[in-house]
Short mmCIF file of C-alpha atoms in Angstrom, two decimals:
data_model
loop_
_atom_site.label_atom_id
_atom_site.label_comp_id
_atom_site.label_asym_id
_atom_site.label_seq_id
_atom_site.Cartn_x
_atom_site.Cartn_y
_atom_site.Cartn_z
CA UNK K 723 0.00 0.00 0.00
CA UNK K 724 1.69 3.22 -1.14
CA UNK K 725 1.53 6.64 0.61
CA UNK K 726 -0.88 8.04 -1.98
CA UNK K 727 -3.39 5.26 -1.29
CA UNK K 728 -3.13 5.88 2.45
CA UNK K 729 -3.71 9.61 1.93
CA UNK K 730 -6.79 8.94 -0.23
CA UNK K 731 -8.22 6.53 2.36
CA UNK K 732 -7.71 9.07 5.15
CA UNK K 733 -9.50 11.81 3.22
CA UNK K 734 -12.53 9.53 2.85
CA UNK K 735 -12.77 8.23 6.39
CA UNK K 736 -12.33 11.65 8.03
CA UNK K 737 -15.91 12.37 6.93
CA UNK K 738 -17.34 9.45 8.89
CA UNK K 739 -15.64 9.56 12.29
CA UNK K 740 -15.29 12.24 14.97
CA UNK K 741 -11.93 13.95 15.41
CA UNK K 742 -11.16 12.04 18.62
CA UNK K 743 -11.14 8.67 16.80
CA UNK K 744 -7.80 6.91 16.43
CA UNK K 745 -7.29 5.47 12.94
CA UNK K 746 -4.94 2.61 12.00
CA UNK K 747 -4.26 1.37 8.47
CA UNK K 748 -2.37 -1.85 7.88
CA UNK K 749 -1.36 -4.12 5.07
CA UNK K 750 -1.73 -7.86 5.68
CA UNK K 751 1.25 -8.01 8.07
CA UNK K 752 2.06 -4.61 9.58
CA UNK K 753 0.72 -1.13 10.19
CA UNK K 754 1.51 1.51 7.58
CA UNK K 755 -0.29 4.46 9.17
CA UNK K 756 -1.55 5.44 12.60
CA UNK K 757 -3.30 8.60 13.79
CA UNK K 758 -3.83 8.62 17.57
CA UNK K 759 -6.51 10.57 19.40
CA UNK K 760 -6.50 12.29 22.77
CA UNK K 761 -8.99 9.79 24.22
CA UNK K 762 -7.31 6.50 23.34
CA UNK K 763 -3.80 5.84 22.00
CA UNK K 764 -2.57 2.34 21.20
CA UNK K 765 1.02 3.60 20.68
CA UNK K 766 1.19 2.00 17.25
CA UNK K 767 4.08 2.93 14.95
CA UNK K 768 4.32 2.32 11.19
CA UNK K 769 6.13 -0.96 10.73
CA UNK K 770 4.71 -2.55 13.88
CA UNK K 771 3.23 -6.01 13.21
CA UNK K 772 -0.53 -6.47 13.39
CA UNK K 773 -1.02 -8.01 16.84
CA UNK K 774 -2.90 -11.26 17.26
CA UNK K 775 -6.26 -10.62 18.91
CA UNK K 776 -6.55 -7.03 17.72
CA UNK K 777 -9.53 -5.81 15.69
CA UNK K 778 -7.33 -5.50 12.59
CA UNK K 779 -6.03 -9.06 13.03
CA UNK K 780 -9.59 -10.41 13.25
CA UNK K 781 -10.71 -8.48 10.14
CA UNK K 782 -7.72 -9.79 8.17
CA UNK K 783 -8.20 -13.36 9.44
CA UNK K 784 -11.92 -13.62 8.74
CA UNK K 785 -12.09 -11.32 5.71
CA UNK K 786 -15.06 -9.67 7.37
CA UNK K 787 -15.95 -6.48 9.19
CA UNK K 788 -15.29 -6.71 12.91
CA UNK K 789 -16.88 -4.56 15.62
CA UNK K 790 -15.64 -5.72 19.00
CA UNK K 791 -14.32 -4.81 22.42
CA UNK K 792 -10.59 -5.59 22.80
CA UNK K 793 -9.17 -6.44 26.20
CA UNK K 794 -6.11 -4.51 27.52
CA UNK K 795 -3.77 -7.51 27.19
CA UNK K 796 -3.38 -6.80 23.44
CA UNK K 797 -2.17 -3.16 23.49
CA UNK K 798 -2.08 -2.38 27.20
CA UNK K 799 -5.31 -0.38 27.10
CA UNK K 800 -8.88 -1.53 26.40
CA UNK K 801 -10.66 -0.19 23.33
CA UNK K 802 -13.60 -0.73 21.02
CA UNK K 803 -12.41 -1.46 17.49
CA UNK K 804 -14.25 -1.31 14.17
CA UNK K 805 -12.13 -2.82 11.41
CA UNK K 806 -12.88 -3.61 7.77
CA UNK K 807 -10.62 -5.49 5.33
CA UNK K 808 -9.37 -3.70 2.24
CA UNK K 809 -9.89 -5.77 -0.89
CA UNK K 810 -8.62 -5.22 -4.42
CA UNK K 811 -9.94 -7.48 -7.19
CA UNK K 812 -10.82 -10.11 -4.60
CA UNK K 813 -7.39 -10.07 -2.94
CA UNK K 814 -6.81 -9.00 0.68
CA UNK K 815 -4.64 -5.88 0.82
CA UNK K 816 -4.98 -4.75 4.44
CA UNK K 817 -7.44 -3.28 6.91
CA UNK K 818 -8.71 0.05 8.22
CA UNK K 819 -9.41 0.19 11.94
CA UNK K 820 -11.24 2.89 13.88
CA UNK K 821 -10.36 2.91 17.58
CA UNK K 822 -12.80 4.23 20.19
CA UNK K 823 -12.65 4.32 24.00
CA UNK K 824 -16.18 2.85 23.97
CA UNK K 825 -18.70 1.57 21.45
CA UNK K 826 -19.95 4.45 19.24
CA UNK K 827 -23.62 5.04 18.51
CA UNK K 828 -24.52 4.22 14.89
CA UNK K 829 -25.42 7.47 13.12
CA UNK K 830 -27.59 9.62 15.40
CA UNK K 831 -30.51 7.19 15.53
CA UNK K 832 -31.38 3.61 14.63
CA UNK K 833 -32.65 4.76 11.26
CA UNK K 834 -31.23 4.61 7.76
CA UNK K 835 -32.61 7.11 5.25
CA UNK K 836 -33.24 5.94 1.69
CA UNK K 837 -34.14 7.89 -1.43
CA UNK K 838 -37.03 6.85 -3.67
CA UNK K 839 -37.49 9.07 -6.74
CA UNK K 840 -37.25 12.62 -5.34
CA UNK K 841 -38.18 11.84 -1.72
CA UNK K 842 -36.33 10.49 1.34
CA UNK K 843 -37.71 7.99 3.82
CA UNK K 844 -36.26 7.11 7.26
CA UNK K 845 -36.29 3.36 7.83
CA UNK K 846 -35.59 1.60 11.13
CA UNK K 847 -32.60 -0.74 10.97
CA UNK K 848 -34.72 -3.69 12.14
CA UNK K 849 -37.04 -3.24 9.12
CA UNK K 850 -34.22 -3.73 6.61
CA UNK K 851 -34.30 -7.16 4.94
CA UNK K 852 -31.04 -6.82 3.02
CA UNK K 853 -28.64 -4.32 1.46
CA UNK K 854 -27.10 -4.74 -1.99
CA UNK K 855 -24.37 -2.96 -3.92
CA UNK K 856 -25.79 -1.33 -7.05
CA UNK K 857 -23.98 1.27 -9.17
CA UNK K 858 -21.71 2.49 -6.33
CA UNK K 859 -24.71 3.06 -4.09
CA UNK K 860 -26.52 0.75 -1.69
CA UNK K 861 -29.94 -0.63 -2.51
CA UNK K 862 -31.93 -1.06 0.72
CA UNK K 863 -34.91 -3.43 0.77
CA UNK K 864 -37.71 -3.63 3.34
CA UNK K 865 -41.07 -5.40 3.18
CA UNK K 866 -42.80 -2.19 2.12
CA UNK K 867 -40.16 -0.04 0.47
CA UNK K 868 -36.97 -0.19 -1.57
CA UNK K 869 -34.62 2.67 -2.26
CA UNK K 870 -31.00 3.83 -2.31
CA UNK K 871 -28.56 5.14 0.27
CA UNK K 872 -25.70 7.38 -0.83
CA UNK K 873 -23.00 5.43 1.07
CA UNK K 874 -21.56 2.24 -0.36
CA UNK K 875 -22.02 -1.14 1.28
CA UNK K 876 -18.67 -1.21 3.10
CA UNK K 877 -19.23 2.26 4.57
CA UNK K 878 -22.69 1.34 5.84
CA UNK K 879 -21.44 -1.97 7.21
CA UNK K 880 -19.47 -0.13 9.92
CA UNK K 881 -22.68 1.19 11.46
CA UNK K 882 -24.91 -1.87 11.32
CA UNK K 883 -25.32 -4.02 14.43
CA UNK K 884 -23.15 -7.15 13.92
CA UNK K 885 -25.57 -9.27 15.97
CA UNK K 886 -28.33 -8.61 13.41
CA UNK K 887 -26.60 -7.99 10.09
CA UNK K 888 -24.10 -10.27 8.40
CA UNK K 889 -22.12 -9.97 5.19
CA UNK K 890 -22.65 -13.05 3.04
CA UNK K 891 -21.29 -11.83 -0.31
CA UNK K 892 -19.22 -8.91 -1.60
CA UNK K 893 -22.50 -7.42 -2.87
CA UNK K 894 -24.88 -8.33 -0.02
CA UNK K 895 -25.47 -7.80 3.69
CA UNK K 896 -28.54 -9.53 5.13
CA UNK K 897 -30.60 -9.08 8.27
CA UNK K 898 -30.50 -12.46 10.01
CA UNK K 899 -34.05 -11.96 11.32
CA UNK K 900 -35.36 -12.04 7.74
CA UNK K 901 -33.66 -15.28 6.64
CA UNK K 902 -36.45 -17.79 6.07
CA UNK K 903 -34.37 -20.71 4.81
CA UNK K 904 -30.73 -21.64 4.09
CA UNK K 905 -30.27 -24.04 1.17
CA UNK K 906 -27.12 -25.74 -0.16
CA UNK K 907 -26.16 -24.34 -3.54
CA UNK K 908 -23.49 -25.60 -5.94
CA UNK K 909 -22.84 -22.15 -7.41
CA UNK K 910 -22.16 -20.31 -4.14
CA UNK K 911 -22.11 -22.84 -1.23
CA UNK K 912 -25.43 -21.59 0.21
CA UNK K 913 -28.54 -19.84 -1.00
CA UNK K 914 -30.59 -17.70 1.37
CA UNK K 915 -34.34 -17.50 0.90
CA UNK K 916 -35.43 -14.25 2.53
CA UNK K 917 -38.89 -13.68 3.97
CA UNK K 918 -39.81 -11.43 1.04
CA UNK K 919 -38.89 -14.22 -1.39
CA UNK K 920 -35.55 -12.77 -2.50
CA UNK K 921 -32.84 -15.38 -3.15
CA UNK K 922 -29.38 -14.26 -2.02
CA UNK K 923 -26.12 -16.23 -2.49
CA UNK K 924 -23.52 -16.87 0.20
CA UNK K 925 -20.18 -16.83 -1.60
CA UNK K 926 -17.27 -19.14 -0.78
CA UNK K 927 -15.30 -16.21 0.63
CA UNK K 928 -17.93 -15.65 3.35
CA UNK K 929 -19.20 -19.22 3.78
CA UNK K 930 -17.01 -20.22 6.75
CA UNK K 931 -17.68 -16.99 8.62
CA UNK K 932 -21.40 -17.29 7.87
CA UNK K 933 -21.61 -20.85 9.20
CA UNK K 934 -19.57 -19.98 12.27
CA UNK K 935 -21.71 -16.93 13.04
CA UNK K 936 -25.01 -18.84 12.76
CA UNK K 937 -23.67 -21.97 14.43
CA UNK K 938 -24.26 -24.68 11.84
#
């Protein structure tokens, strides 16, 4: 990961996190950038290896977004970490980790606002059946409405409750409460039948994590 890529990533993520958030960027083995905050500082230096048990390590290991509390035995101080893997043409390149002293509140409320034609509609998170990548935006589906959110799927993933929403494909995040049936499928490993009738694939990349998360 070159310095220009790191600079571009930082310009994007500054819009989504408060100024007192520590930000760490790593490749698959070591940290390449670290910006500490006044509230929590993990004392990371560029070139330090990604520590086993850290949020970044978990994101790189599972190839999946991680939102978790990290005990002080990893860095010497406890923190809440939100880490997402960086992928390029299906290959793992690293991870971005936001470090908080405690779990942040998603957005300002438990709503996600979607646009349908020229109007906007606030939707409760628990009403969302699934989210899908479409044309660099995110298509959000509920039982009664379907529209688009301006953020892409990976950006939105940071703010969705991990105990309700799970990534099953590079293009899909599903609400576990709306999975009606899980079928074996030769083309993707599993096929999800959602309660609205939508059929969503679980790709091989996410299959192990998906099975582990749902306990089957």
